[in-house]
PDB file of C-alpha atoms in Angstrom:
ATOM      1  CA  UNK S  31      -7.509  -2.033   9.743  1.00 82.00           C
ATOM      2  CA  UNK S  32      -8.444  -2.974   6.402  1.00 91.00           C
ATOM      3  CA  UNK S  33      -7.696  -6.602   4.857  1.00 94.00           C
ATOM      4  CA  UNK S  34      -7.386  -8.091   1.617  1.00 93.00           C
ATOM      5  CA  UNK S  35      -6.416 -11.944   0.392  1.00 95.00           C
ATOM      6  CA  UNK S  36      -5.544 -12.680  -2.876  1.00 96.00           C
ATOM      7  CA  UNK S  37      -4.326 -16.281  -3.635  1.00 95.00           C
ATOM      8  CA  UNK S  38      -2.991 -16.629  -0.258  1.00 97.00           C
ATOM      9  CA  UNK S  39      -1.344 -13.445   0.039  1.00 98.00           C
ATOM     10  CA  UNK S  40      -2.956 -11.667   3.170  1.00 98.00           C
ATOM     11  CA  UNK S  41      -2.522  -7.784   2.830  1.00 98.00           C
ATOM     12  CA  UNK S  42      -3.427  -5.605   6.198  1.00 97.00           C
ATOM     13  CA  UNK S  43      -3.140  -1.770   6.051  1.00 97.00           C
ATOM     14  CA  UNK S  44      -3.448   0.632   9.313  1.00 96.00           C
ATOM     15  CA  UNK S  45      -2.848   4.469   8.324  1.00 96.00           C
ATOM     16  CA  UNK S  46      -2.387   7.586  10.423  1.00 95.00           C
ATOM     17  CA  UNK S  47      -2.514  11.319  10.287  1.00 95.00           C
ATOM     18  CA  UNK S  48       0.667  12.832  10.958  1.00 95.00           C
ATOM     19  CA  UNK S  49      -0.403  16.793  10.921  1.00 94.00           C
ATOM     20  CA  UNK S  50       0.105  19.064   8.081  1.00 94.00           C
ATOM     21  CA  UNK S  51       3.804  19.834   6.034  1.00 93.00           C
ATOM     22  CA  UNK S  52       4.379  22.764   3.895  1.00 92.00           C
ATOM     23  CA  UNK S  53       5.473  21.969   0.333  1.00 86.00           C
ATOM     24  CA  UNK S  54       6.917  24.897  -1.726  1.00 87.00           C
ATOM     25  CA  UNK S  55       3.964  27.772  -0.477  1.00 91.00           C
ATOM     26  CA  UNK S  56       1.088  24.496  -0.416  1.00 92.00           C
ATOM     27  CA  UNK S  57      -0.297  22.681   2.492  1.00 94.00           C
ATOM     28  CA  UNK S  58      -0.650  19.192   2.636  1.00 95.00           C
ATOM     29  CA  UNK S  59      -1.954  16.692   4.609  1.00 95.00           C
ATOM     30  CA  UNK S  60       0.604  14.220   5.564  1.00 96.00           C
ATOM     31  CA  UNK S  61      -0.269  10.253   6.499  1.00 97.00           C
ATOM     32  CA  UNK S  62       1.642   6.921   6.742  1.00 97.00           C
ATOM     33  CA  UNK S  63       0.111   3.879   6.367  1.00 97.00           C
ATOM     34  CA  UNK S  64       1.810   0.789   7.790  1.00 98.00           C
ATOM     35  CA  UNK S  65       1.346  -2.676   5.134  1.00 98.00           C
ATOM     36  CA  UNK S  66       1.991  -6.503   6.736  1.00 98.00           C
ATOM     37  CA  UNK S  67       2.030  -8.757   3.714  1.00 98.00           C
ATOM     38  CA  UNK S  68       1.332 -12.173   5.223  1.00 98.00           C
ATOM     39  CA  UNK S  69       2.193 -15.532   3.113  1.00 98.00           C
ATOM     40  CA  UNK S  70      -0.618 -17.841   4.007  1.00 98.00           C
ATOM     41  CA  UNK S  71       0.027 -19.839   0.367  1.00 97.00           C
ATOM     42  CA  UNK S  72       2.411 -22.832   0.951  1.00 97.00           C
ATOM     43  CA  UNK S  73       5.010 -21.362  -1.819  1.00 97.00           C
ATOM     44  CA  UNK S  74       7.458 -19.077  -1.228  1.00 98.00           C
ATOM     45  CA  UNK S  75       6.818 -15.933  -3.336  1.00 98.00           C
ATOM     46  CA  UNK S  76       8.912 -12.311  -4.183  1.00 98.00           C
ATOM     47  CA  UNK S  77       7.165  -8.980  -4.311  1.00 98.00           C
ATOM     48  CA  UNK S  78       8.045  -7.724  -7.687  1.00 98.00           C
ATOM     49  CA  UNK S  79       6.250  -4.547  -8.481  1.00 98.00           C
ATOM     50  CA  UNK S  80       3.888  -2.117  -6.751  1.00 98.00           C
ATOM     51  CA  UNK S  81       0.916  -0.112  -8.663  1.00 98.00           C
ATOM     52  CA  UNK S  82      -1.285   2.418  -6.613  1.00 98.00           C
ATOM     53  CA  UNK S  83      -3.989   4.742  -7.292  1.00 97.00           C
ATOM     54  CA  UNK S  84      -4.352   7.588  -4.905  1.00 97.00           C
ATOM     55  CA  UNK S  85      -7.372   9.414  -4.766  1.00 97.00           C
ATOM     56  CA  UNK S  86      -7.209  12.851  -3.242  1.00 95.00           C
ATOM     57  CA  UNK S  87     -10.908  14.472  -2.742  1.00 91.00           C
ATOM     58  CA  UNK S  88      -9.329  18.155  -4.188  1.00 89.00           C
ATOM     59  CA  UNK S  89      -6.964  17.096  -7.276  1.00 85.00           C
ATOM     60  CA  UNK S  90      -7.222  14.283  -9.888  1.00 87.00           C
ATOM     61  CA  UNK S  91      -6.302  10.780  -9.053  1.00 94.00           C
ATOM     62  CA  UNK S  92      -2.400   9.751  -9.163  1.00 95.00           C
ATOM     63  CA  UNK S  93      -1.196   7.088 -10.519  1.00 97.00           C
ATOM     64  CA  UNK S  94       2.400   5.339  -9.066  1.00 96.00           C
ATOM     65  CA  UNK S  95       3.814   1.970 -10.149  1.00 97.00           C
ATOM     66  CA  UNK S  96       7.495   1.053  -9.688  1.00 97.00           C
ATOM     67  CA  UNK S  97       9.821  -1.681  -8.253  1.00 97.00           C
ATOM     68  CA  UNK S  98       9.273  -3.017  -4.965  1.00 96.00           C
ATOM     69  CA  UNK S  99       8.185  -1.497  -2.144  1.00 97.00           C
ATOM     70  CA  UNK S 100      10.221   1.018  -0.198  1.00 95.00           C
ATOM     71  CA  UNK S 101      13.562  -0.010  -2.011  1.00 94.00           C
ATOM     72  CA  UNK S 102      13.246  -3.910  -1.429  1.00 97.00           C
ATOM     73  CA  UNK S 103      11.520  -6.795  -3.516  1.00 98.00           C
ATOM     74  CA  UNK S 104      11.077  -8.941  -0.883  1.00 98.00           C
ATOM     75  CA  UNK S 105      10.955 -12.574  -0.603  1.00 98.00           C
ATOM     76  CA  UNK S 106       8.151 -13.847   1.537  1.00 98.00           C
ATOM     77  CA  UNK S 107       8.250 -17.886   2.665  1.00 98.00           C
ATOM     78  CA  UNK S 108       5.136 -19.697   3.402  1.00 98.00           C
ATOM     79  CA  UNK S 109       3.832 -18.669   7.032  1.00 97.00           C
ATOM     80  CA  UNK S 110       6.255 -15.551   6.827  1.00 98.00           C
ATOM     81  CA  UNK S 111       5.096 -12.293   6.809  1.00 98.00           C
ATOM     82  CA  UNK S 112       6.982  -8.976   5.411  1.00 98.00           C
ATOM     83  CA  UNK S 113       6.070  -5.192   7.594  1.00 98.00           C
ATOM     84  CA  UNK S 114       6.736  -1.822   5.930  1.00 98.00           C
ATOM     85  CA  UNK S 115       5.545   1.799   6.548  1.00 98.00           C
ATOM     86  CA  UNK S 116       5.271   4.555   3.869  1.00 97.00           C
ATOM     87  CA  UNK S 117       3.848   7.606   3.558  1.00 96.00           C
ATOM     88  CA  UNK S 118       1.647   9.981   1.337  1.00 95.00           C
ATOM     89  CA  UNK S 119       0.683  13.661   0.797  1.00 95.00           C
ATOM     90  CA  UNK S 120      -2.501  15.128   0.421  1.00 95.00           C
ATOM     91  CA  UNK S 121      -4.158  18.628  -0.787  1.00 94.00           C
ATOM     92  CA  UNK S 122      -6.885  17.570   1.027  1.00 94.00           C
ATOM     93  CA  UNK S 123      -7.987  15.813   4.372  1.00 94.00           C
ATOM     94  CA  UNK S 124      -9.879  13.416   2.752  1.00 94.00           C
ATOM     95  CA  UNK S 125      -8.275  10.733  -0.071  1.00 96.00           C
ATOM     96  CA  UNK S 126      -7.976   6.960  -0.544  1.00 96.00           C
ATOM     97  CA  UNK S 127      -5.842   4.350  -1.523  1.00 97.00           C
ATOM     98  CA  UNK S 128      -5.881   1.255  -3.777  1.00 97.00           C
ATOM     99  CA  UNK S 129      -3.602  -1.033  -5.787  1.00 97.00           C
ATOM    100  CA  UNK S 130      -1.778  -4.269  -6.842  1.00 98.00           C
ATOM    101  CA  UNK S 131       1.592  -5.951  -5.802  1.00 98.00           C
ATOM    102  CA  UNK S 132       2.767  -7.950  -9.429  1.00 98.00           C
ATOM    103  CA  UNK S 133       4.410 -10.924  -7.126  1.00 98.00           C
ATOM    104  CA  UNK S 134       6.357 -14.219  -8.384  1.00 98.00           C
ATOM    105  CA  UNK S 135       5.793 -18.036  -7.138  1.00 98.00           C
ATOM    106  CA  UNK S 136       9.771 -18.153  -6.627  1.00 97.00           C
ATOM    107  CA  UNK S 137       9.282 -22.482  -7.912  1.00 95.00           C
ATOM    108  CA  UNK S 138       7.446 -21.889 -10.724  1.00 97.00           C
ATOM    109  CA  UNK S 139       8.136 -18.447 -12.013  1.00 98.00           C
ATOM    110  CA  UNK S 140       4.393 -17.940 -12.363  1.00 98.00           C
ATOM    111  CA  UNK S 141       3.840 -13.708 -11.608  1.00 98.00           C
ATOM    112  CA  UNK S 142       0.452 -13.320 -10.264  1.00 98.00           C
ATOM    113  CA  UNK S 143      -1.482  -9.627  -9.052  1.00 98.00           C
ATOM    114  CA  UNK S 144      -1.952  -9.194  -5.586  1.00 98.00           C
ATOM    115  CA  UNK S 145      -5.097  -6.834  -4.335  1.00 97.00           C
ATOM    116  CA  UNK S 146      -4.162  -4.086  -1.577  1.00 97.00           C
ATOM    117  CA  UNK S 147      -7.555  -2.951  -0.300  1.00 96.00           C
ATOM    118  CA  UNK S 148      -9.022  -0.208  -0.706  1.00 96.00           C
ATOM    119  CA  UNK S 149      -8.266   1.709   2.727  1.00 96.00           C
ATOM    120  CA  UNK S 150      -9.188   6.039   3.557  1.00 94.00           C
ATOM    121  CA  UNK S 151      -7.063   8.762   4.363  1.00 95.00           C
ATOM    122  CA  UNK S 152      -8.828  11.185   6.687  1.00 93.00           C
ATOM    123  CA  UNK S 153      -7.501  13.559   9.119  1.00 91.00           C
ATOM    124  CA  UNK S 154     -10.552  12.930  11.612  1.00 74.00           C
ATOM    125  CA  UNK S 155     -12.887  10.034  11.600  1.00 59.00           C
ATOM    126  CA  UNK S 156     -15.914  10.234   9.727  1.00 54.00           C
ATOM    127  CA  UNK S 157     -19.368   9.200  10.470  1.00 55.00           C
ATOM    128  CA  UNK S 158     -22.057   8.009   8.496  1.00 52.00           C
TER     129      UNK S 158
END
């Protein structure tokens, strides 16, 4: 599991490989990663925005930023903690992820960048 906090804001990532899909006549290499955003702050704060740079280790880096995550901007009290699971595609078995969540302080309207941690997509685990 990898872990991140940022003002508060604890941000845990698991991922797992889910096989291989055919898109079109291209393989990919399909994985979900499961996020728990934990509020550890004592204000109650809204997940605005999501920005994420995927790094796949046979194309160039993508780039994805948009509202929310999976359809919601949720609102996360103090103590409360908000679970979703997404997925992403790969050309290759090996990639990464990385990004921000733009998030508001619901009292004082004060948006602030969470850090998601850097956490690997890899079909097999690697040793070093």
């Amino acid at each position: 599991m990898f872990q991140q906090i940022t003002k508060g804001i604890k941000i845990s990532v698991k991922t797992t490989y889910n096989g291989t899909v055919h898109r079109g006549y291209t393989q990919h290499y399909a994985f979900s990663y499961f996020v728990t955003i934990q509020n550890n702050s004592k204000d109650t704060v809204q997940l605005l925005e999501r920005f994420w740079s995927i790094f796949d280790a046979l194309n160039e880096t993508e780039f994805v930023e948009g509202e929310g995550v999976v359809g919601q901007t949720p609102v996360i009290k103090p103590n409360e903690e908000y679970n979703y699971r997404s997925n992403c595609f790969l050309l290759s078995p090996i990639g990464s992820m990385t990004g921000k969540y733009k998030m508001i302080n619901i009292e004082t309207q004060k948006e602030f960048l969470v850090t998601i941690p850097t956490f690997q997509l890899t079909t097999t685990p690697t040793l070093n």
